[in-house]
PDB file of C-alpha atoms in Angstrom:
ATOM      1  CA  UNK A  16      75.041  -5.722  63.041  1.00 38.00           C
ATOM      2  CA  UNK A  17      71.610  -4.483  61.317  1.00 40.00           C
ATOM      3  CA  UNK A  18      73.387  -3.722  58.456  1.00 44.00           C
ATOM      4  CA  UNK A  19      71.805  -0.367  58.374  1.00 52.00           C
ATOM      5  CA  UNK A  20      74.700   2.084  58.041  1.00 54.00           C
ATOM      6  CA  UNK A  21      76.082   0.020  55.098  1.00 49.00           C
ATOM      7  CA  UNK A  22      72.641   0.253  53.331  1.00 63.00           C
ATOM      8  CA  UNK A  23      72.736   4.116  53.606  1.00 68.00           C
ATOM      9  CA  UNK A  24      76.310   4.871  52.799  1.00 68.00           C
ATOM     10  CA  UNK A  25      75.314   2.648  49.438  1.00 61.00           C
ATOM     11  CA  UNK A  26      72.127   4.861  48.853  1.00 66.00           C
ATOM     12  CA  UNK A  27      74.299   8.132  49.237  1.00 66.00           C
ATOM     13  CA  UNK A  28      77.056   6.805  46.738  1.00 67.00           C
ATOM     14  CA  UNK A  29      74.000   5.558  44.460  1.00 68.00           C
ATOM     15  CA  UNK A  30      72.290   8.560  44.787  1.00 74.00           C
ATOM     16  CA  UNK A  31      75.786  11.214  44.524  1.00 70.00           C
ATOM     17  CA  UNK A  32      75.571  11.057  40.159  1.00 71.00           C
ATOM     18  CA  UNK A  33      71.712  11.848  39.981  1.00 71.00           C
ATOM     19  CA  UNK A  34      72.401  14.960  42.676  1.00 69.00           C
ATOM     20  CA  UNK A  35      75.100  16.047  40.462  1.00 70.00           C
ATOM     21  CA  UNK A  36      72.970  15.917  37.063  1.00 68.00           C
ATOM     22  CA  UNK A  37      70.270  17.724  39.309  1.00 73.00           C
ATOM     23  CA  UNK A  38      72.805  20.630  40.031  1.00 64.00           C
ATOM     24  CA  UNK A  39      74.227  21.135  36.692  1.00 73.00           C
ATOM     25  CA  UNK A  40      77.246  19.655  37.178  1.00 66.00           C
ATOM     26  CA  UNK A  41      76.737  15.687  35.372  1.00 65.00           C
ATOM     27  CA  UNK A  42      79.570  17.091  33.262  1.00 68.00           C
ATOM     28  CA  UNK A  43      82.432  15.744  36.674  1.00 63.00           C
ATOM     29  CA  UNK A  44      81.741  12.839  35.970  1.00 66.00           C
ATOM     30  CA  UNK A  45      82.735  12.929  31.861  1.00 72.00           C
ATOM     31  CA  UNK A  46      81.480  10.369  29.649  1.00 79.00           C
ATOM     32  CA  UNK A  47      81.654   7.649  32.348  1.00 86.00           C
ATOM     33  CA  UNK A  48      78.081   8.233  33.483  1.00 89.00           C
ATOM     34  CA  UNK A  49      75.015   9.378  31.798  1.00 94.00           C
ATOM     35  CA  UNK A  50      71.573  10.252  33.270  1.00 92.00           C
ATOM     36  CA  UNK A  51      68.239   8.775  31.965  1.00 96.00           C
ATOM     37  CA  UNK A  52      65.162  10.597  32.194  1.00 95.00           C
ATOM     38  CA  UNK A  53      62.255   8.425  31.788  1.00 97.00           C
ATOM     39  CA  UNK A  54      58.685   8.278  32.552  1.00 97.00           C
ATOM     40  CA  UNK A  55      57.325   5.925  34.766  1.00 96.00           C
ATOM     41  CA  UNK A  56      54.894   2.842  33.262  1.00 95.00           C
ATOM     42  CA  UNK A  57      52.335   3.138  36.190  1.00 94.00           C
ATOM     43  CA  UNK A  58      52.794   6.235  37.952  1.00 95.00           C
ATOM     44  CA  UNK A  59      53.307   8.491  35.105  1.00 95.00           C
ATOM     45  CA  UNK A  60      56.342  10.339  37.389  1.00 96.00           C
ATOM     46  CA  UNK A  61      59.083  11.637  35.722  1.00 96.00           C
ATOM     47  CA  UNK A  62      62.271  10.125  37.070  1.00 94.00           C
ATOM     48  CA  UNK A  63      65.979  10.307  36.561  1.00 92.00           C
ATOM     49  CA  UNK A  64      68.555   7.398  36.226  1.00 92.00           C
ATOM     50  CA  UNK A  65      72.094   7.376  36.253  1.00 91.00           C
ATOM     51  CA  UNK A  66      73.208   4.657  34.397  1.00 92.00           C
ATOM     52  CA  UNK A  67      77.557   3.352  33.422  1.00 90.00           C
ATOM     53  CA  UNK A  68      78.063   4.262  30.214  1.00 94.00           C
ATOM     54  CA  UNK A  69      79.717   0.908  28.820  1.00 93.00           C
ATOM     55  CA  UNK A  70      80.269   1.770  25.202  1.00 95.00           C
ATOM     56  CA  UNK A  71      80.007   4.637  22.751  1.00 95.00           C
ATOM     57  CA  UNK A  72      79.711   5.482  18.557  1.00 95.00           C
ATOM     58  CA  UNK A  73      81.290   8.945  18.199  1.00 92.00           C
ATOM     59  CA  UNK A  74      80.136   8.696  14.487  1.00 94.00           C
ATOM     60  CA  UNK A  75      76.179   8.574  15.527  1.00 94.00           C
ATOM     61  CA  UNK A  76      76.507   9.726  18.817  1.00 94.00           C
ATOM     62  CA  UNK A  77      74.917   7.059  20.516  1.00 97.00           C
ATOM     63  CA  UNK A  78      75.805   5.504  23.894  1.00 97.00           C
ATOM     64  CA  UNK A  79      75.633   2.383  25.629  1.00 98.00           C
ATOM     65  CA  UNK A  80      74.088   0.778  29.174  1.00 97.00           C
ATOM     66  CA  UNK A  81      73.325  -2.255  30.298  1.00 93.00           C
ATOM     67  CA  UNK A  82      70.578  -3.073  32.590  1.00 92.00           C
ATOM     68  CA  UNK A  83      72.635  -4.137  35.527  1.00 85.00           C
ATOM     69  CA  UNK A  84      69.216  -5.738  37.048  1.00 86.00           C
ATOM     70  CA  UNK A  85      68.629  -7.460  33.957  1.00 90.00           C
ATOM     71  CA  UNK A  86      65.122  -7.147  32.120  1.00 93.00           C
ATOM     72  CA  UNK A  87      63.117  -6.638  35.490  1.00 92.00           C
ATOM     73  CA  UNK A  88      65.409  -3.027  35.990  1.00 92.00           C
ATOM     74  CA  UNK A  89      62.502  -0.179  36.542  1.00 94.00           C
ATOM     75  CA  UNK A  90      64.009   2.276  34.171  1.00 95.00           C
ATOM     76  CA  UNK A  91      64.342  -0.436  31.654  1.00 97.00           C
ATOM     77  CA  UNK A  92      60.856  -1.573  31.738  1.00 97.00           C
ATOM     78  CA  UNK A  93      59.514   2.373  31.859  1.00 97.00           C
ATOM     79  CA  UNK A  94      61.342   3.209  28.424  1.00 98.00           C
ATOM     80  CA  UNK A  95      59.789  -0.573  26.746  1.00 97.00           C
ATOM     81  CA  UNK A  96      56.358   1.257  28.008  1.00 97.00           C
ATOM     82  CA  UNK A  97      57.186   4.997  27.511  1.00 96.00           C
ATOM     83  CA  UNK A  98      60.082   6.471  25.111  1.00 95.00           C
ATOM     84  CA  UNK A  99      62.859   7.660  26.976  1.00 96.00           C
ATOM     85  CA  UNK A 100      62.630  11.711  27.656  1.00 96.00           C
ATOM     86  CA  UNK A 101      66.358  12.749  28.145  1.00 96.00           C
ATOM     87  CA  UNK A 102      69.862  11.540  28.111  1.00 97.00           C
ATOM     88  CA  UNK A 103      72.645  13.659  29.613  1.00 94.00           C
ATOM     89  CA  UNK A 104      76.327  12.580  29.409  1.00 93.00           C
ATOM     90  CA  UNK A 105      78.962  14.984  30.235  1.00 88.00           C
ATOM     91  CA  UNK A 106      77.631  18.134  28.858  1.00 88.00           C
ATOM     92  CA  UNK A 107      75.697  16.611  26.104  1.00 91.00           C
ATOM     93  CA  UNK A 108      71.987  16.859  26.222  1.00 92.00           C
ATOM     94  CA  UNK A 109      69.737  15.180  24.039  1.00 95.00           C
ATOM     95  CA  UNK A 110      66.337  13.352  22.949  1.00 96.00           C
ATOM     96  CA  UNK A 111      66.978   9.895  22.857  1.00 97.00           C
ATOM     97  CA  UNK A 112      65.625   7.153  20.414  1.00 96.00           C
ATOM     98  CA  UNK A 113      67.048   3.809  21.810  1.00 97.00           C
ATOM     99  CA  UNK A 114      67.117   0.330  21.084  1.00 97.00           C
ATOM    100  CA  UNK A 115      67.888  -3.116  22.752  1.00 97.00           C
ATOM    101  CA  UNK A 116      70.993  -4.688  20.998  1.00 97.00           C
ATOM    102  CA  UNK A 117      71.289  -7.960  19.835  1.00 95.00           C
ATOM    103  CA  UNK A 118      73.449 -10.692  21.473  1.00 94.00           C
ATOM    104  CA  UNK A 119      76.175 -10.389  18.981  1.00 94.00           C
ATOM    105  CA  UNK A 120      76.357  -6.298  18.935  1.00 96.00           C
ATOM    106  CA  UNK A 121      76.338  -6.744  23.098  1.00 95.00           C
ATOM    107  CA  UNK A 122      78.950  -8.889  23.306  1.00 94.00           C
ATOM    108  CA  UNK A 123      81.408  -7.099  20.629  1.00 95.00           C
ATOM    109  CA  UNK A 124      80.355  -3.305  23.288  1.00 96.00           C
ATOM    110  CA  UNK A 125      80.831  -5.235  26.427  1.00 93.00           C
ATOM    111  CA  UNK A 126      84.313  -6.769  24.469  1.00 93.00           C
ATOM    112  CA  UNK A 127      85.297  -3.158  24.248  1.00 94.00           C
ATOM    113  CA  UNK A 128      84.254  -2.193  27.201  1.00 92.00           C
ATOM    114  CA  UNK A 129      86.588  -4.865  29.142  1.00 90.00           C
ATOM    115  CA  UNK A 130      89.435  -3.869  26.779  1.00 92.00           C
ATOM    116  CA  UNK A 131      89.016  -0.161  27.610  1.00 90.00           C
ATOM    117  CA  UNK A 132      88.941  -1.281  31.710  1.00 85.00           C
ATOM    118  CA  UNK A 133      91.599  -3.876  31.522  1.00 87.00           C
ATOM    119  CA  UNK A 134      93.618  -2.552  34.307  1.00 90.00           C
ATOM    120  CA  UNK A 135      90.926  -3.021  36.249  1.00 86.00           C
ATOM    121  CA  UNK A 136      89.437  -6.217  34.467  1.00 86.00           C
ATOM    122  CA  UNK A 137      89.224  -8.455  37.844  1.00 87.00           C
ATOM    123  CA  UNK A 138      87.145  -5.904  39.458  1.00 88.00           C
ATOM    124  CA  UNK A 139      84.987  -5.684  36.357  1.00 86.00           C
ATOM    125  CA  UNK A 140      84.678  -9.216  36.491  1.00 90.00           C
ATOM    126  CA  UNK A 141      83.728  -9.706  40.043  1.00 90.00           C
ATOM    127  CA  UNK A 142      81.460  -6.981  39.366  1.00 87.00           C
ATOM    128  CA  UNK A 143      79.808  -8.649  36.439  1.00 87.00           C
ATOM    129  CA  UNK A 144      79.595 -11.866  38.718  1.00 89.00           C
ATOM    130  CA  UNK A 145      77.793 -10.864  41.772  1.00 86.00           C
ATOM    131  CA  UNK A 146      75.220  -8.704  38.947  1.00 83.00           C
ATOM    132  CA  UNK A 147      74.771 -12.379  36.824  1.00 86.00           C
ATOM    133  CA  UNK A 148      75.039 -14.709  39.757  1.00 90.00           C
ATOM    134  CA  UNK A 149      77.772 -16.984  38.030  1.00 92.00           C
ATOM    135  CA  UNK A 150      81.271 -16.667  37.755  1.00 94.00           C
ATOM    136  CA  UNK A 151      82.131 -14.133  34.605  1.00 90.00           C
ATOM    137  CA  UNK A 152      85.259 -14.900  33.199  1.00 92.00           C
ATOM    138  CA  UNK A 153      84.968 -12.527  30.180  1.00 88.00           C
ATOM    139  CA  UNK A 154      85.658 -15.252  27.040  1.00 92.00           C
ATOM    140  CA  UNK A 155      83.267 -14.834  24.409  1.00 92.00           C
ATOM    141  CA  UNK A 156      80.879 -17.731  25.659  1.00 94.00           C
ATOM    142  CA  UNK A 157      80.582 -15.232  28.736  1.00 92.00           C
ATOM    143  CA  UNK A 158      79.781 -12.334  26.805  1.00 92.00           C
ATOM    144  CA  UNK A 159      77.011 -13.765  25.198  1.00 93.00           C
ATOM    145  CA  UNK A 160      75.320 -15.302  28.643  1.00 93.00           C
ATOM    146  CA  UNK A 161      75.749 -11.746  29.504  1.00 91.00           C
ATOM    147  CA  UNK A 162      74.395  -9.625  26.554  1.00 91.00           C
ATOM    148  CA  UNK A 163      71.125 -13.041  26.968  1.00 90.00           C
ATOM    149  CA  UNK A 164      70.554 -11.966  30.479  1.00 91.00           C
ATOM    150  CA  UNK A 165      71.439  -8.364  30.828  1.00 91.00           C
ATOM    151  CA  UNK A 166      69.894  -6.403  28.120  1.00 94.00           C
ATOM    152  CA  UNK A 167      72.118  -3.463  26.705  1.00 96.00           C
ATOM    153  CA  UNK A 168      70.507  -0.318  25.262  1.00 98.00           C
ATOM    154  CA  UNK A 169      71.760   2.148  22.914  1.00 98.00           C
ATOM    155  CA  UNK A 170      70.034   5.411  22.837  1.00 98.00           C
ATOM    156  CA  UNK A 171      71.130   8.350  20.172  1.00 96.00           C
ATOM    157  CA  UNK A 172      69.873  12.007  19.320  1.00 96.00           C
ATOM    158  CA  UNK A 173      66.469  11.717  17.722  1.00 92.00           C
ATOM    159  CA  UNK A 174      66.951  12.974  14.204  1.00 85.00           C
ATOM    160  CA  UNK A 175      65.693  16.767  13.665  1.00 79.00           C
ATOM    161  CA  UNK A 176      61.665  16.583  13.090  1.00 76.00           C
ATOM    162  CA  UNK A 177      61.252  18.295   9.701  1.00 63.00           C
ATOM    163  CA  UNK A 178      59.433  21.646   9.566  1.00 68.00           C
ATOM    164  CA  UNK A 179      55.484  21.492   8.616  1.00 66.00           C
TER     165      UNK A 179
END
């Protein structure tokens, strides 16, 4: 088998949050999933990316995703070039200022984030593996490998420009 028919079932599962942002209707699929809009570093095209969320701050609003293709990720590189445009998650809409968290502030949101999924921890971790490439076993030592190779980005509302 060409493998063929896998690789376009995966593009239409890929593909089925971005459609749903696109047709008003990001807000199925909660708080689980946001969508990036981002400019690209070359091309200058607008493009959208859904992304997990893996963590969340209700008391600055800002949410968390990790660069499942590590540091080379497109979207990742296009906001290091160009800020990010637009985050939508559920029915939130906002201007994003982001940042890359540090090793320590990864690990503790990815902690969380295995807590929060612990009924289905081995499939996060099997998950995690085939992303890294090594066996994740999700102790602390793991977490930090991680957060080195897989950079995790918070992006909140910008704060209100001032009036002129």
């Amino acid at each position: 088998m060409n493998g063929k028919p896998v690789g376009r079932l995966l593009g239409v599962v890929f593909r089925a949050p971005i459609r749903l942002y696109k047709h008003d209707l990001g807000w199925l699929l909660t708080s689980r999933v946001l969508c990036l809009t981002h400019t690209g570093r070359r091309s200058g095209r607008r493009y959208r990316t859904a992304l997990e969320v893996v963590g969340s701050d209700k008391t600055t609003g800002e949410v968390f995703a990790c660069a499942g293709f590590g540091p080379s990720s497109d979207w990742y590189r296009n906001i290091l070039a160009n800020p990010p445009i637009e985050i939508v998650v559920g029915r939130r809409r906002f201007e994003p200022a982001f940042r890359v968290l540090d090793e320590d502030e990864a690990a503790a949101v990815m902690a969380a984030f295995e807590y929060r999924n612990r009924w289905i921890r081995p499939v996060v971790h099997f998950g995690l593996s085939k992303l890294l490439g090594w066996r994740y076993d999700g102790s602390e030592a793991a977490r930090r490998k991680l957060a080195a190779q897989l950079p995790l980005v918070g992006f909140r509302p910008k704060p209100p420009q001032a009036p002129r």
